[in-house]
Amino acid sequence: MQIEENLHHDKKEVFLPGDLLSDETGFISGTNTYEEQGKIFSSTTGTINQTNKLIMIKPIKCSYQPQIGEIVIGQIVQIRDKKWIVNIGSSSEATLHLNSTYLPEQRQKTEDDEMNMRQIFAENDLICAEVHSVNNDKSVNLHTRGLKYGKIEDGLLIKVNHYLIVKQKRHFIKLNNNVNMILGHNGQIFLSNQDRTTNNQKVIYCQNYTVQQRVDIANTGKAIKFLQQNQYKISQISIEKVLNYISEKKPQNDWIILIEQFFLEQKTKQQQDQ
Amino acid sequence: MSLKRQDGRNLQQMRNIEFKLAIDLSVDGSCLYKQGLTEVICLVQGPRAKTQSELLLIEYSVSPFSNIESKRSSKFDKDYSMFAENLKESFENLIILDENGKSEISISVCVIQNDGSSKSAVFNAITLALLDAGVSMKDFLVSVTVGLDQGNLIVDLTQEESKTAQGELTISYQSRKQKIDFYELKTLKLQQQEMDQLSKLAVSKADEIYQWMKEEIYQIKQKQIDQ
């Protein structure tokens, strides 16, 4: 083992746990840092982010931290009094209160609703919701007001790393091949043929799938999985880029070979640019 | 002329260390750590909503085919259960756990091949997997095994060497604080002077590994950012 000693990082961009950030007094330690004997140290891997006297570390990879307004897909874990416990993959549990669910008619929630909570969402149901608020102890309140949100079924769920997902204007997306996609900020992607963005209908009902739709959904799913394996960012543009490439080449060959060709071409392009 | 060991190494030379991060994308952090022929795999499920009463869960296992003699390890084996407790204690101090007590971290570590120094490999593998998961912790925990064989101080013992060694010392060390966390000595007979020498050697070697490991991870993470 060769060890190069006394290597100095003059332009240190990445900080690792235990790296000294500042030994002067008067600085405030922000998120992902800790203070010991007046000195501030980093506690995760990431890049430094300093505003005036506040020092923070922006992590490269961490567990999902929800923010207000983000769209998440989760699974119902438990039913408690007047609320559901939802697993959205964050560091602490998320709750969905009965009052923040959707009713087709305008009225207050009654005791009857409380008794029939399981009819709205039962255990192991998948739901799509928006983050309503984040408490001080990092637990999350969700809401499903609006037709867009609520129970999702009859589709394909894909789990990817949440840091690969690009924040976009819209997260209910209709792709080129007429597949409807919900891009959850927490790294869960749901593909189906139900269009959730139209406001005309009052209740979203499931249509029967045609064979072509099934093929399209499966292909989109494969494309996303390959994007994840190669650690590419996932967005509407990147998914459509892969799908276009496949449709141009006429998928008579094996799908997997075509996708691998695509990524090889991308990599060589990158190397040429460098 | 310098003495050589069975496998052709110098007396105080480590075996080749390799590690690979993010081998399993279904968990938050993972690491495959190789030190010579010793292989350890470690998986970390990063801070998630609590399902049990404990904040930190560590599952330590040794696969039955890892040793020369095939032997099934059990939870009730004293050596295993003691070491699992030691692991938990030292990583509880290292990891910055959730203040509110609402999230847990679970670590499972398995020795796939044991060719000596497996305990120090376990420490290093867990540290790397935690780093991959992005769990917030205070420092690196680096571990090393040293020994005394026929009057010579040697580093990173193999299985064969640990059978004949007079003394075998495993430490885990926090380099920045210069603090020894875990200290295990297996010995038949050892003098005070030799003991001091062993400790000093272990600390200096742990420092070297720490520097090397840090350098490697800087390069890996820098690449990720550049992408």
Short mmCIF file of C-alpha atoms in Angstrom, two decimals:
data_model
loop_
_atom_site.label_atom_id
_atom_site.label_comp_id
_atom_site.label_asym_id
_atom_site.label_seq_id
_atom_site.Cartn_x
_atom_site.Cartn_y
_atom_site.Cartn_z
CA MET A 1 0.00 0.00 0.00
CA GLN A 2 1.43 3.29 -1.02
CA ILE A 3 0.61 6.22 1.16
CA GLU A 4 1.23 9.71 0.01
CA GLU A 5 1.86 11.70 3.13
CA ASN A 6 1.17 15.33 3.79
CA LEU A 7 -1.13 15.82 0.84
CA HIS A 8 -2.70 19.21 1.21
CA HIS A 9 -6.06 20.09 -0.24
CA ASP A 10 -5.62 23.71 -1.17
CA LYS A 11 -8.94 23.90 -2.96
CA LYS A 12 -10.85 21.43 -0.86
CA GLU A 13 -14.31 21.11 -2.30
CA VAL A 14 -15.56 17.96 -0.63
CA PHE A 15 -15.69 17.64 3.14
CA LEU A 16 -15.78 14.35 4.99
CA PRO A 17 -17.01 13.59 8.52
CA GLY A 18 -14.60 15.03 11.05
CA ASP A 19 -13.06 17.65 8.79
CA LEU A 20 -12.36 21.00 10.40
CA LEU A 21 -14.53 23.76 8.96
CA SER A 22 -13.56 26.69 11.16
CA ASP A 23 -11.57 27.17 14.34
CA GLU A 24 -12.37 30.83 14.83
CA THR A 25 -14.93 32.00 17.34
CA GLY A 26 -18.12 33.69 16.25
CA PHE A 27 -19.27 31.19 13.66
CA ILE A 28 -22.57 29.35 13.99
CA SER A 29 -22.80 25.66 13.16
CA GLY A 30 -25.67 24.88 10.78
CA THR A 31 -27.10 21.63 9.47
CA ASN A 32 -24.78 18.64 9.11
CA THR A 33 -22.11 20.18 11.31
CA TYR A 34 -21.26 19.86 14.98
CA GLU A 35 -19.40 21.95 17.49
CA GLU A 36 -16.70 20.78 19.85
CA GLN A 37 -14.51 22.99 22.05
CA GLY A 38 -15.35 26.09 20.02
CA LYS A 39 -14.42 24.48 16.72
CA ILE A 40 -16.86 23.49 13.99
CA PHE A 41 -16.54 20.14 12.25
CA SER A 42 -18.35 18.55 9.34
CA SER A 43 -20.55 15.53 10.04
CA THR A 44 -21.36 14.23 6.54
CA THR A 45 -19.83 14.14 3.10
CA GLY A 46 -20.70 17.19 1.09
CA THR A 47 -19.83 20.66 -0.09
CA ILE A 48 -19.58 23.73 2.12
CA ASN A 49 -22.24 26.39 2.07
CA GLN A 50 -21.53 29.59 3.99
CA THR A 51 -23.83 32.54 4.48
CA ASN A 52 -22.28 35.27 6.67
CA LYS A 53 -21.48 33.52 9.97
CA LEU A 54 -23.53 30.39 9.39
CA ILE A 55 -21.67 27.35 8.12
CA MET A 56 -23.58 24.44 6.60
CA ILE A 57 -22.74 21.32 4.66
CA LYS A 58 -24.81 20.41 1.65
CA PRO A 59 -24.77 16.60 1.61
CA ILE A 60 -24.10 14.59 -1.55
CA LYS A 61 -26.24 11.68 -0.44
CA CYS A 62 -28.59 11.49 2.50
CA SER A 63 -31.98 10.13 3.41
CA TYR A 64 -34.97 11.96 1.98
CA GLN A 65 -35.79 15.22 3.71
CA PRO A 66 -39.27 16.43 2.74
CA GLN A 67 -39.99 20.06 2.04
CA ILE A 68 -43.32 21.85 1.90
CA GLY A 69 -45.13 21.51 -1.41
CA GLU A 70 -43.31 18.43 -2.62
CA ILE A 71 -45.25 15.56 -4.13
CA VAL A 72 -44.61 12.17 -2.57
CA ILE A 73 -45.80 8.63 -3.09
CA GLY A 74 -46.16 6.50 -0.01
CA GLN A 75 -47.67 3.41 1.48
CA ILE A 76 -50.16 3.34 4.33
CA VAL A 77 -48.59 1.57 7.29
CA GLN A 78 -51.07 2.03 10.06
CA ILE A 79 -54.42 3.54 10.94
CA ARG A 80 -54.68 5.51 14.18
CA ASP A 81 -57.43 7.72 15.49
CA LYS A 82 -58.33 10.23 12.77
CA LYS A 83 -55.05 9.76 10.94
CA TRP A 84 -53.03 7.42 8.76
CA ILE A 85 -49.32 6.71 9.16
CA VAL A 86 -47.60 6.74 5.78
CA ASN A 87 -44.19 5.42 4.83
CA ILE A 88 -42.59 7.86 2.40
CA GLY A 89 -38.99 6.80 2.97
CA SER A 90 -37.99 9.80 5.06
CA SER A 91 -36.12 9.71 8.36
CA SER A 92 -39.28 10.02 10.42
CA GLU A 93 -42.86 9.01 9.88
CA ALA A 94 -45.42 10.97 7.88
CA THR A 95 -49.04 11.40 8.95
CA LEU A 96 -52.13 12.07 6.92
CA HIS A 97 -54.97 13.52 8.94
CA LEU A 98 -58.58 12.67 8.15
CA ASN A 99 -59.44 16.35 7.79
CA SER A 100 -56.90 16.83 5.04
CA THR A 101 -58.37 14.24 2.71
CA TYR A 102 -60.63 14.91 -0.23
CA LEU A 103 -64.39 14.63 -0.25
CA PRO A 104 -66.44 14.94 -3.44
CA GLU A 105 -69.06 17.06 -1.66
CA GLN A 106 -68.49 20.05 0.57
CA ARG A 107 -69.18 19.17 4.19
CA GLN A 108 -67.44 18.63 7.50
CA LYS A 109 -66.04 15.27 8.40
CA THR A 110 -68.38 13.42 10.71
CA GLU A 111 -68.03 10.54 13.10
CA ASP A 112 -69.22 8.20 10.39
CA ASP A 113 -66.20 9.13 8.31
CA GLU A 114 -63.99 8.36 11.27
CA MET A 115 -65.52 4.93 11.56
CA ASN A 116 -65.10 4.21 7.85
CA MET A 117 -61.54 5.37 7.45
CA ARG A 118 -60.53 2.05 6.04
CA GLN A 119 -62.85 2.60 3.09
CA ILE A 120 -60.89 5.70 2.08
CA PHE A 121 -57.39 4.29 2.53
CA ALA A 122 -56.68 0.82 3.90
CA GLU A 123 -53.35 -0.61 5.01
CA ASN A 124 -50.79 -1.21 2.23
CA ASP A 125 -52.62 1.14 -0.15
CA LEU A 126 -50.42 3.39 -2.25
CA ILE A 127 -51.23 7.05 -2.08
CA CYS A 128 -49.99 10.15 -3.75
CA ALA A 129 -49.93 13.24 -1.54
CA GLU A 130 -48.43 16.66 -1.08
CA VAL A 131 -46.30 17.70 1.89
CA HIS A 132 -48.42 20.10 3.89
CA SER A 133 -46.07 20.98 6.71
CA VAL A 134 -42.87 19.82 8.36
CA ASN A 135 -42.75 19.87 12.16
CA ASN A 136 -39.78 20.77 14.31
CA ASP A 137 -38.99 17.13 14.98
CA LYS A 138 -38.85 16.50 11.21
CA SER A 139 -42.12 14.55 11.14
CA VAL A 140 -44.31 15.40 8.19
CA ASN A 141 -47.99 16.19 7.67
CA LEU A 142 -49.43 15.30 4.28
CA HIS A 143 -52.63 16.30 2.53
CA THR A 144 -54.60 14.84 -0.36
CA ARG A 145 -56.97 17.74 -1.10
CA GLY A 146 -57.64 17.90 -4.80
CA LEU A 147 -58.35 15.37 -7.47
CA LYS A 148 -54.72 14.92 -8.38
CA TYR A 149 -53.92 13.27 -5.08
CA GLY A 150 -55.31 10.23 -3.39
CA LYS A 151 -55.21 6.51 -3.85
CA ILE A 152 -53.24 5.24 -6.82
CA GLU A 153 -53.70 1.79 -8.28
CA ASP A 154 -53.42 -0.23 -11.47
CA GLY A 155 -49.97 0.81 -12.54
CA LEU A 156 -46.27 0.27 -12.17
CA LEU A 157 -44.31 1.57 -9.18
CA ILE A 158 -40.57 2.04 -9.49
CA LYS A 159 -38.30 2.98 -6.62
CA VAL A 160 -35.14 4.95 -7.37
CA ASN A 161 -32.72 7.00 -5.29
CA HIS A 162 -34.43 10.26 -4.41
CA TYR A 163 -31.39 12.41 -5.16
CA LEU A 164 -31.60 11.44 -8.84
CA ILE A 165 -34.96 13.11 -9.31
CA VAL A 166 -34.86 16.60 -10.78
CA LYS A 167 -37.23 19.18 -9.37
CA GLN A 168 -39.52 20.36 -12.13
CA LYS A 169 -42.49 22.61 -12.69
CA ARG A 170 -44.81 19.67 -13.10
CA HIS A 171 -44.61 16.31 -11.45
CA PHE A 172 -47.73 14.85 -13.06
CA ILE A 173 -46.34 14.24 -16.49
CA LYS A 174 -47.73 12.86 -19.71
CA LEU A 175 -44.89 11.36 -21.71
CA ASN A 176 -44.55 11.17 -25.49
CA ASN A 177 -45.92 7.65 -25.62
CA ASN A 178 -49.09 8.61 -23.70
CA VAL A 179 -47.92 7.11 -20.43
CA ASN A 180 -48.93 9.13 -17.39
CA MET A 181 -46.19 9.43 -14.83
CA ILE A 182 -46.19 10.69 -11.25
CA LEU A 183 -42.66 11.68 -10.33
CA GLY A 184 -42.51 11.60 -6.53
CA HIS A 185 -39.84 13.73 -4.92
CA ASN A 186 -39.08 10.87 -2.54
CA GLY A 187 -37.78 8.67 -5.34
CA GLN A 188 -40.92 6.71 -6.14
CA ILE A 189 -42.28 6.85 -9.66
CA PHE A 190 -45.71 5.62 -10.65
CA LEU A 191 -46.65 4.84 -14.24
CA SER A 192 -50.22 4.28 -15.41
CA ASN A 193 -52.77 5.23 -18.03
CA GLN A 194 -54.84 7.45 -15.72
CA ASP A 195 -54.64 11.13 -16.47
CA ARG A 196 -54.77 12.95 -13.14
CA THR A 197 -54.30 16.48 -14.37
CA THR A 198 -57.65 16.99 -16.08
CA ASN A 199 -60.23 18.74 -13.95
CA ASN A 200 -63.29 17.69 -15.91
CA GLN A 201 -64.11 14.45 -14.20
CA LYS A 202 -65.07 14.27 -10.55
CA VAL A 203 -63.68 10.86 -9.73
CA ILE A 204 -60.70 9.23 -11.34
CA TYR A 205 -61.59 5.79 -12.51
CA CYS A 206 -59.39 3.15 -14.00
CA GLN A 207 -59.66 2.37 -17.65
CA ASN A 208 -58.80 -1.00 -19.07
CA TYR A 209 -55.39 -1.30 -20.55
CA THR A 210 -54.76 -2.07 -24.17
CA VAL A 211 -51.80 -4.24 -25.12
CA GLN A 212 -49.90 -1.29 -26.57
CA GLN A 213 -50.31 0.67 -23.33
CA ARG A 214 -48.92 -2.20 -21.32
CA VAL A 215 -45.90 -2.41 -23.61
CA ASP A 216 -45.33 1.33 -23.36
CA ILE A 217 -45.49 1.30 -19.58
CA ALA A 218 -43.10 -1.63 -19.33
CA ASN A 219 -40.66 0.07 -21.71
CA THR A 220 -40.76 3.33 -19.77
CA GLY A 221 -40.13 1.39 -16.59
CA LYS A 222 -37.09 -0.26 -18.10
CA ALA A 223 -35.75 3.08 -19.26
CA ILE A 224 -36.05 4.53 -15.75
CA LYS A 225 -34.34 1.53 -14.20
CA PHE A 226 -31.45 1.84 -16.60
CA LEU A 227 -31.17 5.54 -15.87
CA GLN A 228 -30.90 4.71 -12.19
CA GLN A 229 -28.29 2.01 -12.68
CA ASN A 230 -26.09 4.44 -14.58
CA GLN A 231 -26.75 7.16 -11.99
CA TYR A 232 -28.23 9.63 -14.46
CA LYS A 233 -30.65 12.32 -13.35
CA ILE A 234 -34.29 11.38 -13.88
CA SER A 235 -36.59 13.94 -15.47
CA GLN A 236 -39.12 14.16 -18.26
CA ILE A 237 -36.37 15.15 -20.69
CA SER A 238 -33.97 12.35 -19.83
CA ILE A 239 -36.66 9.64 -19.97
CA GLU A 240 -37.98 10.88 -23.31
CA LYS A 241 -34.44 11.01 -24.66
CA VAL A 242 -34.02 7.31 -23.97
CA LEU A 243 -37.45 6.44 -25.36
CA ASN A 244 -36.88 8.43 -28.55
CA TYR A 245 -33.60 6.66 -29.12
CA ILE A 246 -35.32 3.30 -28.80
CA SER A 247 -38.22 4.19 -31.10
CA GLU A 248 -35.85 5.54 -33.75
CA LYS A 249 -33.90 2.32 -33.83
CA LYS A 250 -37.09 0.24 -34.19
CA PRO A 251 -37.06 -2.15 -31.28
CA GLN A 252 -36.76 -5.35 -33.20
CA ASN A 253 -33.49 -6.03 -31.46
CA ASP A 254 -33.34 -6.85 -27.82
CA TRP A 255 -34.35 -3.93 -25.65
CA ILE A 256 -31.55 -4.30 -23.17
CA ILE A 257 -28.88 -4.28 -25.87
CA LEU A 258 -30.33 -1.10 -27.36
CA ILE A 259 -30.36 0.68 -24.02
CA GLU A 260 -26.79 -0.34 -23.29
CA GLN A 261 -25.78 1.01 -26.68
CA PHE A 262 -27.46 4.29 -25.82
CA PHE A 263 -25.54 4.71 -22.58
CA LEU A 264 -22.26 3.76 -24.21
CA GLU A 265 -22.82 6.47 -26.80
CA GLN A 266 -23.62 8.98 -24.06
CA LYS A 267 -20.44 8.12 -22.19
CA THR A 268 -18.23 8.43 -25.23
CA LYS A 269 -19.85 11.80 -25.96
CA GLN A 270 -19.02 12.97 -22.46
CA GLN A 271 -15.43 11.83 -22.76
CA GLN A 272 -15.06 13.63 -26.07
CA ASP A 273 -16.37 16.83 -24.53
CA GLN A 274 -13.82 16.60 -21.76
CA MET B 1 18.67 -8.21 5.14
CA SER B 2 15.08 -7.66 6.04
CA LEU B 3 12.99 -10.60 7.10
CA LYS B 4 10.11 -11.70 4.91
CA ARG B 5 6.89 -13.29 6.02
CA GLN B 6 5.13 -16.38 4.69
CA ASP B 7 3.34 -14.49 1.93
CA GLY B 8 6.37 -12.43 0.98
CA ARG B 9 5.41 -9.27 2.78
CA ASN B 10 7.74 -7.15 4.85
CA LEU B 11 7.22 -7.30 8.59
CA GLN B 12 5.20 -4.10 8.84
CA GLN B 13 3.46 -4.12 5.52
CA MET B 14 -0.32 -4.24 5.15
CA ARG B 15 -2.05 -6.49 2.68
CA ASN B 16 -3.69 -4.87 -0.31
CA ILE B 17 -6.89 -3.08 0.70
CA GLU B 18 -9.73 -2.65 -1.76
CA PHE B 19 -13.21 -1.37 -1.21
CA LYS B 20 -16.23 -0.74 -3.36
CA LEU B 21 -19.06 1.53 -2.29
CA ALA B 22 -22.72 1.40 -3.34
CA ILE B 23 -22.70 -2.24 -4.40
CA ASP B 24 -26.38 -2.66 -3.55
CA LEU B 25 -28.72 0.10 -4.72
CA SER B 26 -31.72 -1.23 -2.82
CA VAL B 27 -30.27 -0.09 0.53
CA ASP B 28 -29.07 3.36 1.52
CA GLY B 29 -25.42 2.52 1.94
CA SER B 30 -23.31 -0.53 1.23
CA CYS B 31 -19.68 -1.54 1.05
CA LEU B 32 -17.63 -4.55 0.01
CA TYR B 33 -14.30 -4.45 1.79
CA LYS B 34 -11.35 -6.66 0.92
CA GLN B 35 -8.13 -6.86 2.87
CA GLY B 36 -6.00 -9.52 1.27
CA LEU B 37 -8.21 -12.60 1.28
CA THR B 38 -10.44 -11.33 4.06
CA GLU B 39 -13.76 -10.12 2.73
CA VAL B 40 -16.51 -8.28 4.58
CA ILE B 41 -19.83 -7.01 3.28
CA CYS B 42 -21.80 -4.34 5.07
CA LEU B 43 -25.27 -2.89 4.41
CA VAL B 44 -26.73 0.19 6.08
CA GLN B 45 -30.34 1.29 6.09
CA GLY B 46 -29.99 4.98 6.74
CA PRO B 47 -32.13 7.10 9.06
CA ARG B 48 -35.69 5.89 8.58
CA ALA B 49 -38.89 5.96 10.58
CA LYS B 50 -38.55 3.98 13.76
CA THR B 51 -39.91 0.46 13.90
CA GLN B 52 -38.26 -0.77 17.08
CA SER B 53 -37.30 0.64 20.43
CA GLU B 54 -33.58 0.96 19.73
CA LEU B 55 -31.99 3.80 17.78
CA LEU B 56 -29.10 1.77 16.42
CA LEU B 57 -29.29 -1.87 15.38
CA ILE B 58 -26.18 -3.83 14.53
CA GLU B 59 -26.33 -7.35 13.20
CA TYR B 60 -22.96 -9.07 13.08
CA SER B 61 -22.59 -12.47 11.50
CA VAL B 62 -19.86 -14.75 10.27
CA SER B 63 -20.81 -16.97 7.37
CA PRO B 64 -20.30 -20.69 8.04
CA PHE B 65 -18.08 -21.17 4.98
CA SER B 66 -15.77 -18.29 5.83
CA ASN B 67 -13.33 -20.25 7.98
CA ILE B 68 -11.13 -23.17 7.08
CA GLU B 69 -13.21 -25.42 9.31
CA SER B 70 -16.87 -25.07 8.41
CA LYS B 71 -18.58 -23.97 11.55
CA ARG B 72 -22.02 -22.54 12.08
CA SER B 73 -22.02 -19.44 14.23
CA SER B 74 -24.86 -18.90 16.63
CA LYS B 75 -26.19 -15.81 18.34
CA PHE B 76 -25.46 -17.36 21.69
CA ASP B 77 -21.78 -17.80 20.99
CA LYS B 78 -19.98 -15.67 23.56
CA ASP B 79 -17.33 -14.37 21.20
CA TYR B 80 -19.85 -13.16 18.63
CA SER B 81 -22.31 -11.63 21.05
CA MET B 82 -19.53 -9.82 22.92
CA PHE B 83 -18.11 -8.37 19.74
CA ALA B 84 -21.56 -7.31 18.51
CA GLU B 85 -22.03 -5.43 21.76
CA ASN B 86 -18.63 -3.80 21.40
CA LEU B 87 -19.48 -2.72 17.87
CA LYS B 88 -22.71 -1.18 19.01
CA GLU B 89 -21.08 0.70 21.83
CA SER B 90 -18.34 2.24 19.73
CA PHE B 91 -20.65 3.24 16.87
CA GLU B 92 -23.22 4.71 19.24
CA ASN B 93 -20.57 7.17 20.34
CA LEU B 94 -19.52 7.87 16.77
CA ILE B 95 -22.85 8.39 15.02
CA ILE B 96 -24.84 11.53 15.74
CA LEU B 97 -28.16 9.92 16.51
CA ASP B 98 -31.52 11.61 16.12
CA GLU B 99 -32.17 13.92 19.06
CA ASN B 100 -35.91 13.35 18.97
CA GLY B 101 -35.51 9.58 18.94
CA LYS B 102 -37.86 9.15 16.00
CA SER B 103 -35.53 7.53 13.50
CA GLU B 104 -33.35 4.46 13.53
CA ILE B 105 -30.30 3.21 11.71
CA SER B 106 -29.76 -0.47 11.07
CA ILE B 107 -26.43 -1.97 10.12
CA SER B 108 -25.86 -5.54 9.07
CA VAL B 109 -22.35 -6.78 8.56
CA CYS B 110 -21.17 -10.20 7.43
CA VAL B 111 -17.73 -11.77 7.19
CA ILE B 112 -17.69 -13.64 3.88
CA GLN B 113 -14.10 -14.85 3.99
CA ASN B 114 -11.93 -14.92 7.04
CA ASP B 115 -8.20 -14.89 6.51
CA GLY B 116 -7.19 -13.21 9.73
CA SER B 117 -7.77 -9.65 10.99
CA SER B 118 -11.48 -10.02 10.32
CA LYS B 119 -12.47 -7.88 13.28
CA SER B 120 -10.55 -4.87 12.07
CA ALA B 121 -11.99 -5.41 8.60
CA VAL B 122 -15.49 -5.32 10.10
CA PHE B 123 -14.83 -1.93 11.70
CA ASN B 124 -13.48 -0.46 8.48
CA ALA B 125 -16.33 -1.87 6.38
CA ILE B 126 -18.99 -0.40 8.66
CA THR B 127 -17.31 3.02 8.62
CA LEU B 128 -17.22 3.03 4.83
CA ALA B 129 -20.82 1.86 4.47
CA LEU B 130 -22.00 4.56 6.89
CA LEU B 131 -20.11 7.11 4.84
CA ASP B 132 -21.77 5.86 1.68
CA ALA B 133 -25.21 6.15 3.28
CA GLY B 134 -24.51 9.73 4.30
CA VAL B 135 -25.21 9.09 7.98
CA SER B 136 -23.94 11.98 10.06
CA MET B 137 -21.07 10.98 12.30
CA LYS B 138 -18.29 12.68 14.21
CA ASP B 139 -15.23 11.04 12.75
CA PHE B 140 -13.79 8.06 10.93
CA LEU B 141 -13.24 4.92 12.92
CA VAL B 142 -10.27 3.01 11.58
CA SER B 143 -9.12 -0.34 12.87
CA VAL B 144 -5.96 -2.41 12.57
CA THR B 145 -4.56 -5.69 13.86
CA VAL B 146 -0.95 -6.08 14.95
CA GLY B 147 0.87 -9.02 16.46
CA LEU B 148 4.06 -10.40 17.87
CA ASP B 149 5.51 -13.45 16.13
CA GLN B 150 8.87 -14.94 17.13
CA GLY B 151 10.05 -11.65 18.56
CA ASN B 152 9.05 -9.65 15.49
CA LEU B 153 6.36 -7.02 15.41
CA ILE B 154 4.05 -7.70 12.46
CA VAL B 155 1.02 -5.94 11.00
CA ASP B 156 -2.21 -7.32 9.52
CA LEU B 157 -1.96 -10.99 10.51
CA THR B 158 -3.25 -13.77 8.30
CA GLN B 159 -5.06 -16.80 9.67
CA GLU B 160 -1.86 -18.88 9.67
CA GLU B 161 0.13 -16.21 11.45
CA SER B 162 -2.47 -15.65 14.13
CA LYS B 163 -2.25 -19.34 15.06
CA THR B 164 1.45 -19.13 15.83
CA ALA B 165 1.56 -15.55 17.13
CA GLN B 166 2.43 -14.93 20.74
CA GLY B 167 0.19 -11.91 20.94
CA GLU B 168 -2.50 -10.36 18.76
CA LEU B 169 -3.86 -6.88 19.31
CA THR B 170 -6.86 -5.32 17.55
CA ILE B 171 -7.64 -1.66 18.08
CA SER B 172 -10.08 0.79 16.59
CA TYR B 173 -8.89 4.35 16.58
CA GLN B 174 -10.31 7.82 16.06
CA SER B 175 -7.54 9.64 14.32
CA ARG B 176 -8.62 13.22 14.85
CA LYS B 177 -9.27 12.87 18.55
CA GLN B 178 -6.33 10.47 18.96
CA LYS B 179 -8.51 8.19 20.98
CA ILE B 180 -8.59 4.41 21.11
CA ASP B 181 -12.13 3.09 21.01
CA PHE B 182 -11.82 -0.68 21.05
CA TYR B 183 -8.93 -2.68 22.43
CA GLU B 184 -8.71 -6.46 22.26
CA LEU B 185 -5.63 -8.46 23.17
CA LYS B 186 -5.21 -12.18 22.66
CA THR B 187 -2.02 -13.39 24.23
CA LEU B 188 -0.25 -16.22 25.94
CA LYS B 189 2.60 -14.31 27.47
CA LEU B 190 3.67 -10.78 26.80
CA GLN B 191 6.03 -8.40 28.53
CA GLN B 192 5.21 -4.84 29.45
CA GLN B 193 7.76 -3.46 26.99
CA GLU B 194 6.45 -5.52 24.08
CA MET B 195 2.93 -4.47 24.93
CA ASP B 196 3.85 -0.78 24.65
CA GLN B 197 5.57 -1.39 21.35
CA LEU B 198 2.51 -3.15 19.98
CA SER B 199 0.18 -0.32 20.98
CA LYS B 200 2.42 2.32 19.44
CA LEU B 201 2.73 0.39 16.20
CA ALA B 202 -1.03 -0.14 16.01
CA VAL B 203 -1.75 3.57 16.47
CA SER B 204 0.76 4.64 13.84
CA LYS B 205 -0.58 2.08 11.34
CA ALA B 206 -4.16 3.13 11.99
CA ASP B 207 -3.14 6.71 11.22
CA GLU B 208 -1.68 5.58 7.91
CA ILE B 209 -4.83 3.71 6.93
CA TYR B 210 -6.93 6.72 7.91
CA GLN B 211 -4.94 9.01 5.64
CA TRP B 212 -5.09 6.55 2.76
CA MET B 213 -8.81 5.89 3.12
CA LYS B 214 -9.60 9.58 3.28
CA GLU B 215 -7.64 10.26 0.12
CA GLU B 216 -9.48 7.50 -1.75
CA ILE B 217 -12.89 8.76 -0.69
CA TYR B 218 -12.03 12.34 -1.59
CA GLN B 219 -11.33 11.17 -5.10
CA ILE B 220 -14.53 9.11 -5.36
CA LYS B 221 -16.73 11.91 -4.06
CA GLN B 222 -15.01 14.55 -6.15
CA LYS B 223 -15.83 12.51 -9.24
CA GLN B 224 -19.48 12.29 -8.18
CA ILE B 225 -19.68 16.07 -7.83
CA ASP B 226 -18.01 16.69 -11.16
CA GLN B 227 -20.63 14.58 -12.89
#
